[in-house]
mmCIF file of C-alpha atoms in Angstrom:
data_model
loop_
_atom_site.group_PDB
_atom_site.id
_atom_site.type_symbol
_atom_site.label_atom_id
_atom_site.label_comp_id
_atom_site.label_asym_id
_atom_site.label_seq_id
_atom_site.Cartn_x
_atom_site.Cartn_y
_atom_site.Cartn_z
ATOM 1 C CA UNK X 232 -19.584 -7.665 0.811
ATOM 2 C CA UNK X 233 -19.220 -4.810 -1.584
ATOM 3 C CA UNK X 234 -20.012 -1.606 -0.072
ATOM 4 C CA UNK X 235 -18.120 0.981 -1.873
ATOM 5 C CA UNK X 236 -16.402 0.783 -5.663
ATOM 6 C CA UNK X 237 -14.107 3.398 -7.327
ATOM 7 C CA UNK X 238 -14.731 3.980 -11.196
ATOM 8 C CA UNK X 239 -11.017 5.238 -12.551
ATOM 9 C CA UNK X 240 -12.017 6.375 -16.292
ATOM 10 C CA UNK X 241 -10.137 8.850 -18.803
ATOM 11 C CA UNK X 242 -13.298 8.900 -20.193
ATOM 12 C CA UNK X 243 -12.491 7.755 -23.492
ATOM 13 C CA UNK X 244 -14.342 5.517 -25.418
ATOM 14 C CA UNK X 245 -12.216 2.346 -24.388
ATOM 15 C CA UNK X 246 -13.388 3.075 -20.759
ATOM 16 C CA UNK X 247 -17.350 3.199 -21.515
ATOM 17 C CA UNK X 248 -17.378 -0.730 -20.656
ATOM 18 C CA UNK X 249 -15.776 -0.112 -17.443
ATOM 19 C CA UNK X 250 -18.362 2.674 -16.587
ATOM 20 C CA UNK X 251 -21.035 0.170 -17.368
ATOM 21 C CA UNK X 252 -19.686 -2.681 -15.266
ATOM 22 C CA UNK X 253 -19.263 -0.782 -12.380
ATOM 23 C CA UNK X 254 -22.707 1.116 -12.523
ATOM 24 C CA UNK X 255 -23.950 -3.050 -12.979
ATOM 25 C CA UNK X 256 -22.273 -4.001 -9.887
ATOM 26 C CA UNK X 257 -22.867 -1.142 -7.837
ATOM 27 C CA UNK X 258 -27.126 -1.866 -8.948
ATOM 28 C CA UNK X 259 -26.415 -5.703 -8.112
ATOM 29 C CA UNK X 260 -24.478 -5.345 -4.713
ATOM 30 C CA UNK X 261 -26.390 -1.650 -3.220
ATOM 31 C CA UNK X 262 -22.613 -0.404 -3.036
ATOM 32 C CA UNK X 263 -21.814 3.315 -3.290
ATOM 33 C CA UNK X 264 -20.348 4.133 -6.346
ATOM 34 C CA UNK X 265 -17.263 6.835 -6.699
ATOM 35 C CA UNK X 266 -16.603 7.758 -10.847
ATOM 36 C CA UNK X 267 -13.503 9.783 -10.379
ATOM 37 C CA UNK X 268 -11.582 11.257 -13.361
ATOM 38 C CA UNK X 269 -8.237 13.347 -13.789
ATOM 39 C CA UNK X 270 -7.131 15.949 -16.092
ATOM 40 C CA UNK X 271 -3.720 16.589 -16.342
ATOM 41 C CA UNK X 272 -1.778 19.300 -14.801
ATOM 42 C CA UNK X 273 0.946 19.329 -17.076
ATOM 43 C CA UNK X 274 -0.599 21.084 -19.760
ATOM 44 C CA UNK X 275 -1.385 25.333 -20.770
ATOM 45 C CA UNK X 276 -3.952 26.285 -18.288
ATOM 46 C CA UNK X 277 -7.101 27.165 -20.900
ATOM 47 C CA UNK X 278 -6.374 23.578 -22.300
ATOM 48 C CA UNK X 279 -6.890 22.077 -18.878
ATOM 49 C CA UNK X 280 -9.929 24.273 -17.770
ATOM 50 C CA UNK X 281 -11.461 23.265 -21.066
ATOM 51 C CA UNK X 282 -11.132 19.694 -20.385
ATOM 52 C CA UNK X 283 -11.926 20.420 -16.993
ATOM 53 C CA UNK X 284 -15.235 21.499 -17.909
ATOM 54 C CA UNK X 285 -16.037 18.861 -20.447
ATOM 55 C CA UNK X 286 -15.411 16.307 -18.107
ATOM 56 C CA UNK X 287 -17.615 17.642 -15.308
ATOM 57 C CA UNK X 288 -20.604 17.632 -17.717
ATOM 58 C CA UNK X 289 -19.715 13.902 -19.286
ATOM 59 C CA UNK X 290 -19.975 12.666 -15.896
ATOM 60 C CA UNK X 291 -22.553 14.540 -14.967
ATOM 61 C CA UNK X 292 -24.294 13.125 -18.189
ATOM 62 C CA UNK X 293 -23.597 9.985 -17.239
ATOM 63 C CA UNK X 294 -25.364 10.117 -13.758
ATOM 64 C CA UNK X 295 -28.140 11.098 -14.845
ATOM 65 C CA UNK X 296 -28.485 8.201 -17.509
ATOM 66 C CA UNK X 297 -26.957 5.802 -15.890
ATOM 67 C CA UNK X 298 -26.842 6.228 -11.740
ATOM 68 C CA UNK X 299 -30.758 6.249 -11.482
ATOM 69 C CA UNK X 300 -31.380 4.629 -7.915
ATOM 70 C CA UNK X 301 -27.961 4.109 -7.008
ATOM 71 C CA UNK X 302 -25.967 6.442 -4.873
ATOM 72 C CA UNK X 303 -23.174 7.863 -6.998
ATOM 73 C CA UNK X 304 -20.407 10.676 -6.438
ATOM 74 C CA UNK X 305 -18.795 12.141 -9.709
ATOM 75 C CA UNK X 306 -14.858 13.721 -8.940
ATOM 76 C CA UNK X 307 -12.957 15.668 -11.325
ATOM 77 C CA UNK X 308 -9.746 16.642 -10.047
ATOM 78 C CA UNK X 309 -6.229 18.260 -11.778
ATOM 79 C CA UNK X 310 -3.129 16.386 -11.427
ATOM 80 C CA UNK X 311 -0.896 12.854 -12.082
ATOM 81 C CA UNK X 312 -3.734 10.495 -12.243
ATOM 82 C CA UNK X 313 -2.019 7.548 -11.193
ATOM 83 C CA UNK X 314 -1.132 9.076 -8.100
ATOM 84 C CA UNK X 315 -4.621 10.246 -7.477
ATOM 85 C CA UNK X 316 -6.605 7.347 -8.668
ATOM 86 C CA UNK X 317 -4.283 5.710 -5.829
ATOM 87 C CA UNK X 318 -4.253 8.682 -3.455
ATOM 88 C CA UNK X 319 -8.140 8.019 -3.072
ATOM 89 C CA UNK X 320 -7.467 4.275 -2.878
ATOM 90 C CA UNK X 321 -5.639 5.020 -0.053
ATOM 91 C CA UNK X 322 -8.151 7.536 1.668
ATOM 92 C CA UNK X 323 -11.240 6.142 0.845
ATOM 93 C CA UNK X 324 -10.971 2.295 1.085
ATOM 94 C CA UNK X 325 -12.901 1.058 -1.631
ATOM 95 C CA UNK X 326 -13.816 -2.490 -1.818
ATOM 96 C CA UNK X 327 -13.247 -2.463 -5.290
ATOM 97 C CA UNK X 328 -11.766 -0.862 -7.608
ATOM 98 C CA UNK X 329 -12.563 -0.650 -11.657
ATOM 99 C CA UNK X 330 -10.755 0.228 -14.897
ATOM 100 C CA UNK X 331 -10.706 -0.569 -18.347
ATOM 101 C CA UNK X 332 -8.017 -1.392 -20.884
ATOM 102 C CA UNK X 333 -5.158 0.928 -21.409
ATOM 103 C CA UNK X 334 -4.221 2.576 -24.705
ATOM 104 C CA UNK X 335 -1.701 0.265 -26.793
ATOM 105 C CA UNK X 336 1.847 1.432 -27.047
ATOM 106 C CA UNK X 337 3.650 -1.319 -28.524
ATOM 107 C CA UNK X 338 7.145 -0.530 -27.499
ATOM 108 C CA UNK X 339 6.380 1.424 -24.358
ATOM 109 C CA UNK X 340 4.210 -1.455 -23.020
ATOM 110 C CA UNK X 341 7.099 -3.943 -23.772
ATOM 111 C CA UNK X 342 9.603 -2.053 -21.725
ATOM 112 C CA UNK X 343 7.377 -0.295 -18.858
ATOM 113 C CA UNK X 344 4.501 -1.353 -16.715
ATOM 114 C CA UNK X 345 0.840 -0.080 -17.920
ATOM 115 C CA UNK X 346 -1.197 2.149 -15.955
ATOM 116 C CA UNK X 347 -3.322 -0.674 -14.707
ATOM 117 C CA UNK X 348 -0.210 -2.669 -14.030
ATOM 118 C CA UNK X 349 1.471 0.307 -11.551
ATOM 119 C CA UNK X 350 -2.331 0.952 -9.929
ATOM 120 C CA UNK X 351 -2.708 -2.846 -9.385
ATOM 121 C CA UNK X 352 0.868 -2.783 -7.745
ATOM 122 C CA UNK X 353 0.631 0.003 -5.688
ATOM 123 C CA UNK X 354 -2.876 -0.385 -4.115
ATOM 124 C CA UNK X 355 -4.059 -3.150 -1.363
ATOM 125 C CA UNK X 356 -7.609 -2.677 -2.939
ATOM 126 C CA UNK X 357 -8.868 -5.165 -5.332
ATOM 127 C CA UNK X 358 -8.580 -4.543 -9.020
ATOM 128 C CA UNK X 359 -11.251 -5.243 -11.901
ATOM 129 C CA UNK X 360 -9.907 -4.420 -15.472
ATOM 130 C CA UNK X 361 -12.762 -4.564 -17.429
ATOM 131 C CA UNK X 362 -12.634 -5.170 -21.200
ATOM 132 C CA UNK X 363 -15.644 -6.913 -22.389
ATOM 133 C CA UNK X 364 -19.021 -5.278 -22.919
ATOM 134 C CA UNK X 365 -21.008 -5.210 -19.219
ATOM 135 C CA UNK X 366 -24.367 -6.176 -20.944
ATOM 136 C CA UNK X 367 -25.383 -9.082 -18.861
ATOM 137 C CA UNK X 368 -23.949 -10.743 -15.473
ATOM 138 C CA UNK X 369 -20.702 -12.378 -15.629
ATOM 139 C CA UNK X 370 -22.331 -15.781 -15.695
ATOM 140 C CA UNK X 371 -18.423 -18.143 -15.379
ATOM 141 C CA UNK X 372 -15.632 -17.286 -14.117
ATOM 142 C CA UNK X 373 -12.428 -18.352 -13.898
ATOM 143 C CA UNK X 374 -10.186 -18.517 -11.091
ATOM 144 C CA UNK X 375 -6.292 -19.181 -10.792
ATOM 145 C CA UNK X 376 -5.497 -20.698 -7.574
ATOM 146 C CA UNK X 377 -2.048 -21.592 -6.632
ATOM 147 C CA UNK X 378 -3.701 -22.643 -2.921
ATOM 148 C CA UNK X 379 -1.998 -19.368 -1.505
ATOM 149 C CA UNK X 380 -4.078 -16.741 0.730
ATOM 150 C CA UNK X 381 -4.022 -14.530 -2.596
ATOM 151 C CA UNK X 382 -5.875 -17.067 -4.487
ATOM 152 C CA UNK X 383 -8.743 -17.051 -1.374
ATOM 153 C CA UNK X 384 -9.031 -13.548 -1.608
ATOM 154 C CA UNK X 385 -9.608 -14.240 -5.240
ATOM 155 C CA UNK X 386 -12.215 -17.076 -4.809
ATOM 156 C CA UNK X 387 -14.048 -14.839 -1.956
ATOM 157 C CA UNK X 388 -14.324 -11.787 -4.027
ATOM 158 C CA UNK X 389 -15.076 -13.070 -7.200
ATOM 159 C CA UNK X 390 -18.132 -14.931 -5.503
ATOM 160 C CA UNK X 391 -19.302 -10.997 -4.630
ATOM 161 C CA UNK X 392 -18.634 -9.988 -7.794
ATOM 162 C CA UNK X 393 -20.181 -12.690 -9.793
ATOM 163 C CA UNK X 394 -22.862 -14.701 -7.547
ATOM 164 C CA UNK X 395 -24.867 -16.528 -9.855
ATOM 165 C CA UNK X 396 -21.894 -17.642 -11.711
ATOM 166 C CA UNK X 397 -20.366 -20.707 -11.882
ATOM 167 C CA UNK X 398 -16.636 -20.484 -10.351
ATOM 168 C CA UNK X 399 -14.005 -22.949 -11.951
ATOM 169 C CA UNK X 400 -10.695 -23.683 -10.270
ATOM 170 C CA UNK X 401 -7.519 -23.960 -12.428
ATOM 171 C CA UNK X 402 -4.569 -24.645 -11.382
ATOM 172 C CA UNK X 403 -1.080 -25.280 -13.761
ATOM 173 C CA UNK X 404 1.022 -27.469 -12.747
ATOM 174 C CA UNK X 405 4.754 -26.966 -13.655
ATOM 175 C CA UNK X 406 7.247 -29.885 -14.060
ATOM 176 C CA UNK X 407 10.053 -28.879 -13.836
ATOM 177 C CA UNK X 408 11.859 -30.616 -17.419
ATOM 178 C CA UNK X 409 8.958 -31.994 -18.266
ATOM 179 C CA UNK X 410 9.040 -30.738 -21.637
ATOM 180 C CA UNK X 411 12.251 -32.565 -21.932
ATOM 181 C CA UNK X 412 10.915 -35.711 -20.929
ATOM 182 C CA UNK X 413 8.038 -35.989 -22.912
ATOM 183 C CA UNK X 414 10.268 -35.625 -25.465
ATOM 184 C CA UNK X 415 12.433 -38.546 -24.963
ATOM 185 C CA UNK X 416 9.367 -40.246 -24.160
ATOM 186 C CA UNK X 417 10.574 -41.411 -20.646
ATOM 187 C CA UNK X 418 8.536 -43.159 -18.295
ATOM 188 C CA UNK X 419 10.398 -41.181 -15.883
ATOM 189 C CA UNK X 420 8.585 -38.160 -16.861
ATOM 190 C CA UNK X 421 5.150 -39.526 -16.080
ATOM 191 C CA UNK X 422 6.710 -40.687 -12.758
ATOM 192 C CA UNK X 423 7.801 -37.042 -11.817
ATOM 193 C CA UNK X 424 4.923 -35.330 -13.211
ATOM 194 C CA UNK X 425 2.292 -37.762 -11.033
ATOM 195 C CA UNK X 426 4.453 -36.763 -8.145
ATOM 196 C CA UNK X 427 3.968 -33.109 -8.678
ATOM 197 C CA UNK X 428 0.142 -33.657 -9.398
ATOM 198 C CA UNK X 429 0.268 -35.542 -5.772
ATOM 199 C CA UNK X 430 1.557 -32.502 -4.054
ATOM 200 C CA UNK X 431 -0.782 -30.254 -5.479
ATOM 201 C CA UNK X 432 -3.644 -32.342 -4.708
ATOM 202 C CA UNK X 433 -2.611 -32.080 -1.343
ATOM 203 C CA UNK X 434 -1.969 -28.387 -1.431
ATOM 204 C CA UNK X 435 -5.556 -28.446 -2.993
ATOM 205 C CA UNK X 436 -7.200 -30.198 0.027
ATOM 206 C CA UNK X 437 -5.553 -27.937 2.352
ATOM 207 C CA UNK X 438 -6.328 -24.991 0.656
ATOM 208 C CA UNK X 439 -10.021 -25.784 0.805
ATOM 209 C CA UNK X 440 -9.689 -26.876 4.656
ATOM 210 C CA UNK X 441 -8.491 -23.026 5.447
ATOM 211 C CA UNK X 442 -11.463 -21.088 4.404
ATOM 212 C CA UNK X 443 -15.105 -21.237 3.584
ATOM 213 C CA UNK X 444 -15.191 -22.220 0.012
ATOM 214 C CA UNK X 445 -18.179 -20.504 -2.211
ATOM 215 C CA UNK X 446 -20.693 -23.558 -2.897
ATOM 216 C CA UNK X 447 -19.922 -22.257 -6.623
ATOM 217 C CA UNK X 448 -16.531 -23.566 -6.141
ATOM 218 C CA UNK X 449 -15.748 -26.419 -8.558
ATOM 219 C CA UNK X 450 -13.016 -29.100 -7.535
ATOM 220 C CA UNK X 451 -9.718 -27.956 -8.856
ATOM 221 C CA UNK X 452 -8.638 -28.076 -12.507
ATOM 222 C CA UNK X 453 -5.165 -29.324 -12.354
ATOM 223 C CA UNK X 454 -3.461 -28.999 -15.973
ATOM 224 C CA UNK X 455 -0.427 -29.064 -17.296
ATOM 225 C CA UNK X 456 1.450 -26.651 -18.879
ATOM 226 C CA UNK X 457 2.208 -22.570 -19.404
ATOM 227 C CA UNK X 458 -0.276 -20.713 -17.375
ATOM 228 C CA UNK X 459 -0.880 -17.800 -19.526
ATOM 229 C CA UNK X 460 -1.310 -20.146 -22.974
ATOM 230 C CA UNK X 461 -3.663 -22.425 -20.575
ATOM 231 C CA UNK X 462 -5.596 -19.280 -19.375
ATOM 232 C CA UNK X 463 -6.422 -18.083 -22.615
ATOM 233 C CA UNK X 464 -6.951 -21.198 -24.223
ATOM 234 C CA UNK X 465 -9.480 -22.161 -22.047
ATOM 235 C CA UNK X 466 -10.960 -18.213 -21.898
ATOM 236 C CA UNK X 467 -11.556 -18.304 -26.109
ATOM 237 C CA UNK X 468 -12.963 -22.131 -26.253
ATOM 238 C CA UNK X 469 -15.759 -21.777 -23.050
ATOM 239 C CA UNK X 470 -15.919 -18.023 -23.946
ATOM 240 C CA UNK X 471 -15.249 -17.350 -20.289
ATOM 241 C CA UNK X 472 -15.725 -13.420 -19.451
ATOM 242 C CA UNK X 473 -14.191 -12.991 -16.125
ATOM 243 C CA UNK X 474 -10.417 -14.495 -14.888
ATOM 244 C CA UNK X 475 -9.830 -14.466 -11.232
ATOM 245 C CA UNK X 476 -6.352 -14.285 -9.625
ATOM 246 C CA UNK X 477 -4.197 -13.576 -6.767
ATOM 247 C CA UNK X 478 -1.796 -10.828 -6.430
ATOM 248 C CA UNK X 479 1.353 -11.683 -4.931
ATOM 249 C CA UNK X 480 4.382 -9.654 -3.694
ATOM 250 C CA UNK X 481 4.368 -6.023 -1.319
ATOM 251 C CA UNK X 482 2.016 -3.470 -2.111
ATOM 252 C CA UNK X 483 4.644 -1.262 -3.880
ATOM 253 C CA UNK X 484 7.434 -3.691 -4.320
ATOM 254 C CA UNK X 485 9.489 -4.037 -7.420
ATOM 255 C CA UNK X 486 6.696 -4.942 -10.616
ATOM 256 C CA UNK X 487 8.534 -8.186 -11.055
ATOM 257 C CA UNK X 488 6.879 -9.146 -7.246
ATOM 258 C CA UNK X 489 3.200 -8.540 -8.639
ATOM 259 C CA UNK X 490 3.262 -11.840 -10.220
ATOM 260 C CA UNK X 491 3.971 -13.458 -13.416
ATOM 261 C CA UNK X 492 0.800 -14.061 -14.368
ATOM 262 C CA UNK X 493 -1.041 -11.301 -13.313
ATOM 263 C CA UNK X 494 1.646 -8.959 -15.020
ATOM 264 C CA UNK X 495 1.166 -11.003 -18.383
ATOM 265 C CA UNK X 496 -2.726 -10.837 -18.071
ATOM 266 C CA UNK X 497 -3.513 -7.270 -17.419
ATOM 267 C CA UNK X 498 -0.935 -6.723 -20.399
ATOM 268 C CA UNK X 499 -2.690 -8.415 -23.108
ATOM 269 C CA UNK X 500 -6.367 -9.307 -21.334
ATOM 270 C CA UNK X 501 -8.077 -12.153 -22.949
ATOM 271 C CA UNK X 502 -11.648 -11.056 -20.664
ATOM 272 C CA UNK X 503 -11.846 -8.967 -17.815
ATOM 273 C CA UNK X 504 -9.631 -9.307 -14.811
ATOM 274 C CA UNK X 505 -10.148 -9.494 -10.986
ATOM 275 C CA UNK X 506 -6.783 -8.863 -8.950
ATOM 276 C CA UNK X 507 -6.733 -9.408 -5.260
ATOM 277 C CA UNK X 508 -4.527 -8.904 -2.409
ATOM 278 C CA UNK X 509 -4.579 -11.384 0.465
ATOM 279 C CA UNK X 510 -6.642 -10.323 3.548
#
């Protein structure tokens, strides 16, 4: 159950959507709802009292329009806000936390993690990177299951998040030189692939024995191919809002560990993006 969410925002017009989502799901679940923003320390002091100030009434502003019969806190605090945004991830516990998109650096982003990318490595606490207008309920989503404890975590929280939506399992199944085989059009190819689709099948079953699934859980969609080209495929043709997925590696270990996917999706985001750690 969603009791508490933390609202991360710059406060730039690329984070209105986030605001929006989170005031949404904070309505739809009765959770308490933190909006916390962070100016800079390393900048001439009037320059950081005047933004200071301006963000203490822009959040004040949008309390009063937006936090009507909802309990919501507004924070404005001076320093690195990564390290605060996680320093109050830490301290506070939120059941979810929610971002939107990062500003596009084309060269930067290909050689260092985003800000979204570092929080989501660095925090136990779920992650929702929000990117897509919050004007209705998230009505589908999608979730990637590899049948680990991350992708439960995922299925459990993204039946919170989204309860009237319908929740589709997809899971991409990698055969290992199957490319290659196709190719030479080799029956041995379909012969190895059906094995690997047996296995996960399996996996599948035994997944779904370990937990209580949502009753919006569809049976697993077990495809072939690159996950992130099968991810956004499918996001663009069933205009799918919301992806699920599983985080996996230690909080804090080396970006590499936070998963392939997940790294690739919070990069370029086709629709928002729920991250979760395993319980």
């Amino acid at each position: 159950m969603l009791d508490s969410i933390l609202l991360a925002t710059d406060l730039s017009q690329r984070s209105d959507r986030a605001l929006h989502r989170a005031v949404a799901l904070a309505r739809q679940s009765g959770a308490k709802l933190t909006i916390l923003t962070v100016v800079d320390d390393e900048q001439p002091d009037d320059m950081r009292e005047d933004q200071v100030n301006h963000a203490h009434r822009q959040l004040e502003a949008s309390r009063e329009a937006l936090c009507q019969g909802i309990e919501c806190t507004v924070l404005v605090e001076q320093g690195d806000p990564t390290d605060l945004v996680l320093t109050h991830a830490r301290n506070d516990e939120p059941d979810l936390m929610v971002l939107g998109p990062h500003r596009e650096r084309n060269l930067w982003d290909m050689l260092y993690e985003t800000t979204g990318q570092r929080i989501a490595r660095m925090t136990h606490v779920a992650v929702l990177l929000v990117v897509e207008p919050a004007e209705t309920k998230y009505n589908s989503v999608l979730l990637a299951t590899d049948f680990s404890p991350a992708s439960t975590a995922a299925a459990l929280l993204a039946n919170e998040v989204a309860p009237e939506a319908d929740l589709h399992a997809l899971h991409a199944l990698h055969v290992p030189y199957g490319a290659m085989g196709r190719a030479a059009g080799g029956g041995a190819d379909n012969s190895l692939e059906a094995s690997f689709r047996a296995d996960a099948k399996t996996a599948d079953a035994n997944w779904r024995g370990s937990f209580e699934a949502p009753a919006n859980l569809s049976e697993t969609d077990i495809q072939t191919g690159s996950a992130e080209a099968l991810f956004n495929q499918i996001v663009q043709a069933k205009h799918v809002p919301l992806i699920a997925i599983g985080a996996h590696g230690r909080v804090g270990a080396h970006r590499a560990l936070l998963g392939s996917l997940v790294t690739s999706l919070m990069r370029y985001p086709p629709c928002d993006l729920l991250v979760c750690r395993p319980h």
